[in-house]
Amino acid sequence: MTENIHLVAPDGAIAHAIVYSDALELVAAAAGLVVSLANEAISARGKFSIALSGGNTPKPVYERLASTKLDWTRVHVYFGDERCVPPNDPLSNYRMAKEALLDKIAIPPANVRRMRGEDPPDEAAQRYEQTLREGLGEDGRLDLVLLGLGDDGHTASLFPGLAAVTETQRWVFASYVEVTGKWRMSLTPPVINAARTVAFLVEGAGKADVLRRVLLGPRQPVVLPAQSVHPTERPALWLLDVAAAARLDRPR
Ligand code: 6PG
């Protein structure tokens, strides 16, 4: 069972939510979305550039993609954020993606551009912005940015109160994140919002409250950084399971 919901917040912000009956259906749909956008980009522009999300939700999607037929030589993998740790650290988003997907597919190593979490954060952030400019060109347009949603309203490593949330020039920002006790790097809203498609993957009852606040509550992106995501090309897609969508008003 899939339910499409067109959501309009009090200030007019629009979101397109697709609600799946359970996490398994959500995973299958998310993998399907990546493949269809990839094939569309490859036939239109000869390549597909995706920024992967960290966290737990996307891992089964990456595992599913590993067994999917796709011309990986045309796929370019970037990261939406990274913890400032070495690439083999259990906290590393790169390590998670490597184990779930990258080690299982025939993608040229040069096509995978990780954020160097082992380097000094500001230096690594500046270097990654250069990597994005070299890979995407000056318009910095990714084809797809996958994002998660933290229960405090963060997305990527845009956490409440961080200067990165309201950054308008830089594409990558390094921040010390009090709540995690770690430095992190994150794509900023300008480069996220320049993407052709942005898709949030949110599942579980634990996200129902924050999802309602983000999608239907007052605009306060510094408090709820996921609200800083409003892509220019089209509204973000929200792929949800029933549990996460439980507090979203359904149009009568
Ligand atoms: C990270 C992610 C982060 C994540 C959310 C949701 O580096 O952890 O980029 O933004 O998407 O915290 O995480 P879950 O999917 O584990 O709930």
PDB file of C-alpha atoms and ligand atoms in Angstrom:
ATOM      1  CA  MET A   1       0.000   0.000   0.000  1.00  0.00           C
ATOM      2  CA  THR A   2       1.442   3.380  -0.999  1.00  0.00           C
ATOM      3  CA  GLU A   3      -0.095   6.732  -0.179  1.00  0.00           C
ATOM      4  CA  ASN A   4       0.874   9.996  -1.898  1.00  0.00           C
ATOM      5  CA  ILE A   5       0.429  13.087   0.245  1.00  0.00           C
ATOM      6  CA  HIS A   6       0.780  16.683  -0.931  1.00  0.00           C
ATOM      7  CA  LEU A   7       1.615  18.695   2.172  1.00  0.00           C
ATOM      8  CA  VAL A   8       1.328  22.457   2.514  1.00  0.00           C
ATOM      9  CA  ALA A   9       2.774  24.088   5.634  1.00  0.00           C
ATOM     10  CA  PRO A  10       1.154  27.213   7.204  1.00  0.00           C
ATOM     11  CA  ASP A  11       3.624  29.434   5.325  1.00  0.00           C
ATOM     12  CA  GLY A  12       2.884  27.689   2.021  1.00  0.00           C
ATOM     13  CA  ALA A  13       5.972  25.443   1.959  1.00  0.00           C
ATOM     14  CA  ILE A  14       5.160  22.384  -0.125  1.00  0.00           C
ATOM     15  CA  ALA A  15       6.357  18.816   0.384  1.00  0.00           C
ATOM     16  CA  HIS A  16       5.547  15.658  -1.511  1.00  0.00           C
ATOM     17  CA  ALA A  17       5.388  12.652   0.794  1.00  0.00           C
ATOM     18  CA  ILE A  18       5.041   9.035  -0.268  1.00  0.00           C
ATOM     19  CA  VAL A  19       4.037   6.735   2.560  1.00  0.00           C
ATOM     20  CA  TYR A  20       4.946   3.042   2.357  1.00  0.00           C
ATOM     21  CA  SER A  21       3.381   0.342   4.499  1.00  0.00           C
ATOM     22  CA  ASP A  22       6.625  -0.680   6.145  1.00  0.00           C
ATOM     23  CA  ALA A  23      10.390  -0.242   6.140  1.00  0.00           C
ATOM     24  CA  LEU A  24      10.890  -3.026   3.610  1.00  0.00           C
ATOM     25  CA  GLU A  25       8.632  -1.304   1.078  1.00  0.00           C
ATOM     26  CA  LEU A  26      10.346   2.000   1.793  1.00  0.00           C
ATOM     27  CA  VAL A  27      13.770   0.454   1.128  1.00  0.00           C
ATOM     28  CA  ALA A  28      12.606  -1.095  -2.153  1.00  0.00           C
ATOM     29  CA  ALA A  29      11.053   2.188  -3.279  1.00  0.00           C
ATOM     30  CA  ALA A  30      14.133   4.217  -2.357  1.00  0.00           C
ATOM     31  CA  ALA A  31      16.417   1.850  -4.275  1.00  0.00           C
ATOM     32  CA  GLY A  32      14.008   2.033  -7.211  1.00  0.00           C
ATOM     33  CA  LEU A  33      14.089   5.828  -7.130  1.00  0.00           C
ATOM     34  CA  VAL A  34      17.907   5.854  -7.233  1.00  0.00           C
ATOM     35  CA  VAL A  35      17.957   3.486 -10.204  1.00  0.00           C
ATOM     36  CA  SER A  36      15.326   5.385 -12.181  1.00  0.00           C
ATOM     37  CA  LEU A  37      16.987   8.759 -11.564  1.00  0.00           C
ATOM     38  CA  ALA A  38      20.360   7.251 -12.425  1.00  0.00           C
ATOM     39  CA  ASN A  39      19.155   5.853 -15.749  1.00  0.00           C
ATOM     40  CA  GLU A  40      17.431   9.167 -16.535  1.00  0.00           C
ATOM     41  CA  ALA A  41      20.607  11.171 -15.793  1.00  0.00           C
ATOM     42  CA  ILE A  42      22.874   8.768 -17.666  1.00  0.00           C
ATOM     43  CA  SER A  43      20.721   8.899 -20.792  1.00  0.00           C
ATOM     44  CA  ALA A  44      20.322  12.684 -20.546  1.00  0.00           C
ATOM     45  CA  ARG A  45      23.850  13.713 -19.474  1.00  0.00           C
ATOM     46  CA  GLY A  46      26.016  10.624 -19.641  1.00  0.00           C
ATOM     47  CA  LYS A  47      26.500  10.358 -15.884  1.00  0.00           C
ATOM     48  CA  PHE A  48      24.675  10.307 -12.533  1.00  0.00           C
ATOM     49  CA  SER A  49      25.990  12.157  -9.480  1.00  0.00           C
ATOM     50  CA  ILE A  50      24.560  11.179  -6.112  1.00  0.00           C
ATOM     51  CA  ALA A  51      25.333  12.332  -2.569  1.00  0.00           C
ATOM     52  CA  LEU A  52      24.827   9.528  -0.065  1.00  0.00           C
ATOM     53  CA  SER A  53      23.392  10.041   3.386  1.00  0.00           C
ATOM     54  CA  GLY A  54      24.842   8.535   6.531  1.00  0.00           C
ATOM     55  CA  GLY A  55      22.934   7.065   9.463  1.00  0.00           C
ATOM     56  CA  ASN A  56      21.058   3.766   9.746  1.00  0.00           C
ATOM     57  CA  THR A  57      18.040   4.295   7.502  1.00  0.00           C
ATOM     58  CA  PRO A  58      19.818   4.286   4.129  1.00  0.00           C
ATOM     59  CA  LYS A  59      22.061   1.263   4.830  1.00  0.00           C
ATOM     60  CA  PRO A  60      19.528  -1.372   3.641  1.00  0.00           C
ATOM     61  CA  VAL A  61      18.896   0.807   0.578  1.00  0.00           C
ATOM     62  CA  TYR A  62      22.614   0.686  -0.270  1.00  0.00           C
ATOM     63  CA  GLU A  63      22.637  -3.076   0.311  1.00  0.00           C
ATOM     64  CA  ARG A  64      19.684  -3.413  -2.063  1.00  0.00           C
ATOM     65  CA  LEU A  65      21.391  -1.229  -4.683  1.00  0.00           C
ATOM     66  CA  ALA A  66      24.431  -3.509  -4.552  1.00  0.00           C
ATOM     67  CA  SER A  67      22.405  -6.234  -6.280  1.00  0.00           C
ATOM     68  CA  THR A  68      20.750  -3.852  -8.744  1.00  0.00           C
ATOM     69  CA  LYS A  69      21.629  -3.737 -12.441  1.00  0.00           C
ATOM     70  CA  LEU A  70      23.117  -0.300 -13.102  1.00  0.00           C
ATOM     71  CA  ASP A  71      25.982   1.030 -15.227  1.00  0.00           C
ATOM     72  CA  TRP A  72      28.137   1.931 -12.213  1.00  0.00           C
ATOM     73  CA  THR A  73      30.905   3.230 -14.488  1.00  0.00           C
ATOM     74  CA  ARG A  74      28.576   6.191 -15.135  1.00  0.00           C
ATOM     75  CA  VAL A  75      27.768   6.760 -11.462  1.00  0.00           C
ATOM     76  CA  HIS A  76      29.676   9.318  -9.359  1.00  0.00           C
ATOM     77  CA  VAL A  77      29.295   8.973  -5.601  1.00  0.00           C
ATOM     78  CA  TYR A  78      29.671  11.908  -3.230  1.00  0.00           C
ATOM     79  CA  PHE A  79      28.714  12.215   0.442  1.00  0.00           C
ATOM     80  CA  GLY A  80      26.212  14.549   2.048  1.00  0.00           C
ATOM     81  CA  ASP A  81      28.152  14.602   5.268  1.00  0.00           C
ATOM     82  CA  GLU A  82      30.841  12.857   7.228  1.00  0.00           C
ATOM     83  CA  ARG A  83      31.998  12.493  10.770  1.00  0.00           C
ATOM     84  CA  CYS A  84      35.566  13.759  11.172  1.00  0.00           C
ATOM     85  CA  VAL A  85      37.060  10.328  11.781  1.00  0.00           C
ATOM     86  CA  PRO A  86      39.327   8.064   9.672  1.00  0.00           C
ATOM     87  CA  PRO A  87      37.623   6.173   6.818  1.00  0.00           C
ATOM     88  CA  ASN A  88      37.901   2.849   8.652  1.00  0.00           C
ATOM     89  CA  ASP A  89      36.333   4.194  11.839  1.00  0.00           C
ATOM     90  CA  PRO A  90      33.006   2.521  12.816  1.00  0.00           C
ATOM     91  CA  LEU A  91      31.472   6.031  12.873  1.00  0.00           C
ATOM     92  CA  SER A  92      32.482   6.797   9.293  1.00  0.00           C
ATOM     93  CA  ASN A  93      29.634   7.242   6.795  1.00  0.00           C
ATOM     94  CA  TYR A  94      32.094   6.310   4.066  1.00  0.00           C
ATOM     95  CA  ARG A  95      32.869   3.026   5.839  1.00  0.00           C
ATOM     96  CA  MET A  96      29.145   2.248   6.091  1.00  0.00           C
ATOM     97  CA  ALA A  97      28.601   2.939   2.369  1.00  0.00           C
ATOM     98  CA  LYS A  98      31.760   1.005   1.457  1.00  0.00           C
ATOM     99  CA  GLU A  99      30.622  -2.103   3.335  1.00  0.00           C
ATOM    100  CA  ALA A 100      26.967  -1.885   2.224  1.00  0.00           C
ATOM    101  CA  LEU A 101      27.523  -0.942  -1.411  1.00  0.00           C
ATOM    102  CA  LEU A 102      30.836   0.325  -2.749  1.00  0.00           C
ATOM    103  CA  ASP A 103      32.829  -2.870  -2.168  1.00  0.00           C
ATOM    104  CA  LYS A 104      30.118  -4.893  -3.946  1.00  0.00           C
ATOM    105  CA  ILE A 105      29.800  -2.986  -7.240  1.00  0.00           C
ATOM    106  CA  ALA A 106      32.046  -2.359 -10.267  1.00  0.00           C
ATOM    107  CA  ILE A 107      32.398   1.371  -9.696  1.00  0.00           C
ATOM    108  CA  PRO A 108      35.727   2.925 -10.714  1.00  0.00           C
ATOM    109  CA  PRO A 109      37.507   4.094  -7.510  1.00  0.00           C
ATOM    110  CA  ALA A 110      37.928   7.548  -9.036  1.00  0.00           C
ATOM    111  CA  ASN A 111      34.130   7.837  -9.160  1.00  0.00           C
ATOM    112  CA  VAL A 112      33.871   7.669  -5.370  1.00  0.00           C
ATOM    113  CA  ARG A 113      34.696  10.944  -3.686  1.00  0.00           C
ATOM    114  CA  ARG A 114      34.727  10.630   0.066  1.00  0.00           C
ATOM    115  CA  MET A 115      35.052  13.479   2.524  1.00  0.00           C
ATOM    116  CA  ARG A 116      38.462  13.107   4.186  1.00  0.00           C
ATOM    117  CA  GLY A 117      37.378  12.787   7.804  1.00  0.00           C
ATOM    118  CA  GLU A 118      40.934  12.099   8.897  1.00  0.00           C
ATOM    119  CA  ASP A 119      42.131  15.584   7.889  1.00  0.00           C
ATOM    120  CA  PRO A 120      41.752  18.827   9.871  1.00  0.00           C
ATOM    121  CA  PRO A 121      38.004  19.633   9.498  1.00  0.00           C
ATOM    122  CA  ASP A 122      38.177  23.077   7.895  1.00  0.00           C
ATOM    123  CA  GLU A 123      40.919  21.957   5.503  1.00  0.00           C
ATOM    124  CA  ALA A 124      38.929  18.839   4.569  1.00  0.00           C
ATOM    125  CA  ALA A 125      35.762  20.891   4.019  1.00  0.00           C
ATOM    126  CA  GLN A 126      37.559  23.334   1.692  1.00  0.00           C
ATOM    127  CA  ARG A 127      39.155  20.437  -0.150  1.00  0.00           C
ATOM    128  CA  TYR A 128      35.786  18.753  -0.596  1.00  0.00           C
ATOM    129  CA  GLU A 129      34.265  21.918  -2.002  1.00  0.00           C
ATOM    130  CA  GLN A 130      37.061  21.852  -4.603  1.00  0.00           C
ATOM    131  CA  THR A 131      36.255  18.206  -5.286  1.00  0.00           C
ATOM    132  CA  LEU A 132      32.602  19.120  -5.858  1.00  0.00           C
ATOM    133  CA  ARG A 133      33.521  21.973  -8.192  1.00  0.00           C
ATOM    134  CA  GLU A 134      35.835  19.702 -10.187  1.00  0.00           C
ATOM    135  CA  GLY A 135      33.246  16.935 -10.397  1.00  0.00           C
ATOM    136  CA  LEU A 136      30.041  18.925 -10.855  1.00  0.00           C
ATOM    137  CA  GLY A 137      31.182  22.172 -12.410  1.00  0.00           C
ATOM    138  CA  GLU A 138      30.534  25.637 -11.052  1.00  0.00           C
ATOM    139  CA  ASP A 139      26.777  25.148 -10.845  1.00  0.00           C
ATOM    140  CA  GLY A 140      27.393  22.341  -8.348  1.00  0.00           C
ATOM    141  CA  ARG A 141      24.303  20.433  -9.388  1.00  0.00           C
ATOM    142  CA  LEU A 142      24.048  16.924  -8.028  1.00  0.00           C
ATOM    143  CA  ASP A 143      21.426  14.713  -9.630  1.00  0.00           C
ATOM    144  CA  LEU A 144      20.259  13.282  -6.321  1.00  0.00           C
ATOM    145  CA  VAL A 145      20.904  14.084  -2.668  1.00  0.00           C
ATOM    146  CA  LEU A 146      19.740  11.455  -0.211  1.00  0.00           C
ATOM    147  CA  LEU A 147      19.023  12.790   3.261  1.00  0.00           C
ATOM    148  CA  GLY A 148      17.859  11.450   6.604  1.00  0.00           C
ATOM    149  CA  LEU A 149      16.142  13.241   9.446  1.00  0.00           C
ATOM    150  CA  GLY A 150      17.373  13.239  13.018  1.00  0.00           C
ATOM    151  CA  ASP A 151      14.878  13.386  15.879  1.00  0.00           C
ATOM    152  CA  ASP A 152      16.146  16.900  16.637  1.00  0.00           C
ATOM    153  CA  GLY A 153      15.368  18.037  13.082  1.00  0.00           C
ATOM    154  CA  HIS A 154      18.934  17.819  11.773  1.00  0.00           C
ATOM    155  CA  THR A 155      19.724  16.565   8.319  1.00  0.00           C
ATOM    156  CA  ALA A 156      23.121  15.657   6.890  1.00  0.00           C
ATOM    157  CA  SER A 157      25.311  17.297   9.527  1.00  0.00           C
ATOM    158  CA  LEU A 158      23.255  20.463   9.674  1.00  0.00           C
ATOM    159  CA  PHE A 159      22.418  20.467  13.363  1.00  0.00           C
ATOM    160  CA  PRO A 160      20.264  22.981  15.266  1.00  0.00           C
ATOM    161  CA  GLY A 161      22.036  26.274  15.950  1.00  0.00           C
ATOM    162  CA  LEU A 162      25.010  25.696  13.633  1.00  0.00           C
ATOM    163  CA  ALA A 163      26.215  28.471  11.333  1.00  0.00           C
ATOM    164  CA  ALA A 164      26.278  25.861   8.550  1.00  0.00           C
ATOM    165  CA  VAL A 165      22.461  25.885   8.521  1.00  0.00           C
ATOM    166  CA  THR A 166      22.312  29.477   7.278  1.00  0.00           C
ATOM    167  CA  GLU A 167      25.485  29.400   5.145  1.00  0.00           C
ATOM    168  CA  THR A 168      24.794  30.937   1.733  1.00  0.00           C
ATOM    169  CA  GLN A 169      28.181  30.787  -0.030  1.00  0.00           C
ATOM    170  CA  ARG A 170      30.256  27.784   0.986  1.00  0.00           C
ATOM    171  CA  TRP A 171      29.189  24.345  -0.270  1.00  0.00           C
ATOM    172  CA  VAL A 172      30.824  22.364   2.527  1.00  0.00           C
ATOM    173  CA  PHE A 173      31.035  23.408   6.154  1.00  0.00           C
ATOM    174  CA  ALA A 174      32.916  21.873   9.098  1.00  0.00           C
ATOM    175  CA  SER A 175      31.318  22.227  12.531  1.00  0.00           C
ATOM    176  CA  TYR A 176      31.926  20.999  16.040  1.00  0.00           C
ATOM    177  CA  VAL A 177      28.646  19.287  16.972  1.00  0.00           C
ATOM    178  CA  GLU A 178      28.159  19.509  20.756  1.00  0.00           C
ATOM    179  CA  VAL A 179      25.460  16.864  20.875  1.00  0.00           C
ATOM    180  CA  THR A 180      27.736  14.256  19.298  1.00  0.00           C
ATOM    181  CA  GLY A 181      30.998  15.552  20.794  1.00  0.00           C
ATOM    182  CA  LYS A 182      32.531  15.301  17.334  1.00  0.00           C
ATOM    183  CA  TRP A 183      33.535  17.513  14.433  1.00  0.00           C
ATOM    184  CA  ARG A 184      31.519  16.874  11.286  1.00  0.00           C
ATOM    185  CA  MET A 185      31.471  18.059   7.696  1.00  0.00           C
ATOM    186  CA  SER A 186      28.279  18.708   5.777  1.00  0.00           C
ATOM    187  CA  LEU A 187      27.002  19.878   2.443  1.00  0.00           C
ATOM    188  CA  THR A 188      25.300  23.224   3.026  1.00  0.00           C
ATOM    189  CA  PRO A 189      21.797  24.280   1.916  1.00  0.00           C
ATOM    190  CA  PRO A 190      23.036  26.028  -1.281  1.00  0.00           C
ATOM    191  CA  VAL A 191      24.447  22.843  -2.779  1.00  0.00           C
ATOM    192  CA  ILE A 192      21.677  20.609  -1.432  1.00  0.00           C
ATOM    193  CA  ASN A 193      19.018  22.938  -2.856  1.00  0.00           C
ATOM    194  CA  ALA A 194      20.766  23.080  -6.245  1.00  0.00           C
ATOM    195  CA  ALA A 195      20.273  19.325  -6.699  1.00  0.00           C
ATOM    196  CA  ARG A 196      17.889  18.074  -9.371  1.00  0.00           C
ATOM    197  CA  THR A 197      16.239  15.803  -6.808  1.00  0.00           C
ATOM    198  CA  VAL A 198      16.413  15.728  -3.004  1.00  0.00           C
ATOM    199  CA  ALA A 199      14.903  12.716  -1.263  1.00  0.00           C
ATOM    200  CA  PHE A 200      14.527  12.273   2.476  1.00  0.00           C
ATOM    201  CA  LEU A 201      14.268   8.704   3.777  1.00  0.00           C
ATOM    202  CA  VAL A 202      12.510   8.662   7.143  1.00  0.00           C
ATOM    203  CA  GLU A 203      11.189   5.635   8.962  1.00  0.00           C
ATOM    204  CA  GLY A 204       9.968   4.658  12.389  1.00  0.00           C
ATOM    205  CA  ALA A 205       7.572   6.019  15.007  1.00  0.00           C
ATOM    206  CA  GLY A 206      10.447   7.850  16.677  1.00  0.00           C
ATOM    207  CA  LYS A 207      10.491  10.358  13.801  1.00  0.00           C
ATOM    208  CA  ALA A 208       6.711  11.059  13.687  1.00  0.00           C
ATOM    209  CA  ASP A 209       6.790  14.122  15.941  1.00  0.00           C
ATOM    210  CA  VAL A 210       9.800  15.830  14.399  1.00  0.00           C
ATOM    211  CA  LEU A 211       8.493  15.053  10.910  1.00  0.00           C
ATOM    212  CA  ARG A 212       5.242  16.836  11.682  1.00  0.00           C
ATOM    213  CA  ARG A 213       7.139  19.844  13.046  1.00  0.00           C
ATOM    214  CA  VAL A 214       9.441  19.981  10.035  1.00  0.00           C
ATOM    215  CA  LEU A 215       6.741  19.593   7.389  1.00  0.00           C
ATOM    216  CA  LEU A 216       3.736  21.279   8.955  1.00  0.00           C
ATOM    217  CA  GLY A 217       5.108  23.522  11.692  1.00  0.00           C
ATOM    218  CA  PRO A 218       6.375  27.108  11.630  1.00  0.00           C
ATOM    219  CA  ARG A 219       9.492  27.814   9.527  1.00  0.00           C
ATOM    220  CA  GLN A 220      12.441  27.888  11.869  1.00  0.00           C
ATOM    221  CA  PRO A 221      15.379  26.280  10.023  1.00  0.00           C
ATOM    222  CA  VAL A 222      17.961  27.148  12.677  1.00  0.00           C
ATOM    223  CA  VAL A 223      15.903  25.105  15.133  1.00  0.00           C
ATOM    224  CA  LEU A 224      14.834  22.482  12.565  1.00  0.00           C
ATOM    225  CA  PRO A 225      17.641  22.433   9.961  1.00  0.00           C
ATOM    226  CA  ALA A 226      15.766  20.022   7.661  1.00  0.00           C
ATOM    227  CA  GLN A 227      13.567  23.063   6.904  1.00  0.00           C
ATOM    228  CA  SER A 228      16.566  24.689   5.188  1.00  0.00           C
ATOM    229  CA  VAL A 229      16.083  22.139   2.397  1.00  0.00           C
ATOM    230  CA  HIS A 230      13.816  23.568  -0.305  1.00  0.00           C
ATOM    231  CA  PRO A 231      15.284  22.558  -3.654  1.00  0.00           C
ATOM    232  CA  THR A 232      14.926  25.089  -6.487  1.00  0.00           C
ATOM    233  CA  GLU A 233      14.041  22.511  -9.161  1.00  0.00           C
ATOM    234  CA  ARG A 234      11.133  20.809  -7.356  1.00  0.00           C
ATOM    235  CA  PRO A 235       9.946  20.174  -3.797  1.00  0.00           C
ATOM    236  CA  ALA A 236      11.892  17.598  -1.839  1.00  0.00           C
ATOM    237  CA  LEU A 237      10.521  14.054  -1.894  1.00  0.00           C
ATOM    238  CA  TRP A 238       9.826  12.494   1.497  1.00  0.00           C
ATOM    239  CA  LEU A 239       9.858   8.694   1.409  1.00  0.00           C
ATOM    240  CA  LEU A 240       8.264   7.560   4.663  1.00  0.00           C
ATOM    241  CA  ASP A 241       6.899   4.476   6.312  1.00  0.00           C
ATOM    242  CA  VAL A 242       3.452   4.533   7.971  1.00  0.00           C
ATOM    243  CA  ALA A 243       5.001   4.822  11.438  1.00  0.00           C
ATOM    244  CA  ALA A 244       6.980   7.948  10.620  1.00  0.00           C
ATOM    245  CA  ALA A 245       3.985   9.502   8.810  1.00  0.00           C
ATOM    246  CA  ALA A 246       1.569   8.851  11.685  1.00  0.00           C
ATOM    247  CA  ARG A 247       1.380  12.536  12.717  1.00  0.00           C
ATOM    248  CA  LEU A 248       0.967  14.041   9.260  1.00  0.00           C
ATOM    249  CA  ASP A 249      -2.486  15.459   8.531  1.00  0.00           C
ATOM    250  CA  ARG A 250      -4.116  13.698   5.654  1.00  0.00           C
ATOM    251  CA  PRO A 251      -6.100  15.906   3.271  1.00  0.00           C
ATOM    252  CA  ARG A 252      -9.786  15.294   4.081  1.00  0.00           C
TER     253      ARG A 252
HETATM  254  C1  6PG B   1      24.611  11.051   9.711  1.00  0.00           C
HETATM  255  C2  6PG B   1      23.476  11.431   8.811  1.00  0.00           C
HETATM  256  C3  6PG B   1      22.358  11.994   9.624  1.00  0.00           C
HETATM  257  C4  6PG B   1      21.239  10.971   9.600  1.00  0.00           C
HETATM  258  C5  6PG B   1      20.192  11.279  10.625  1.00  0.00           C
HETATM  259  C6  6PG B   1      19.149  10.168  10.679  1.00  0.00           C
HETATM  260  O1  6PG B   1      25.769  11.301   9.369  1.00  0.00           O
HETATM  261  O2  6PG B   1      24.300  10.443  10.739  1.00  0.00           O
HETATM  262  O3  6PG B   1      23.829  12.187   7.772  1.00  0.00           O
HETATM  263  O4  6PG B   1      21.890  13.231   9.184  1.00  0.00           O
HETATM  264  O5  6PG B   1      20.656  10.972   8.303  1.00  0.00           O
HETATM  265  O6  6PG B   1      20.836  11.373  11.880  1.00  0.00           O
HETATM  266  O7  6PG B   1      19.811   8.987  11.020  1.00  0.00           O
HETATM  267  P1  6PG B   1      19.049   7.567  11.049  1.00  0.00           P
HETATM  268  O8  6PG B   1      18.764   7.212   9.636  1.00  0.00           O
HETATM  269  O9  6PG B   1      20.059   6.635  11.695  1.00  0.00           O
HETATM  270  O10 6PG B   1      17.792   7.758  11.872  1.00  0.00           O
END
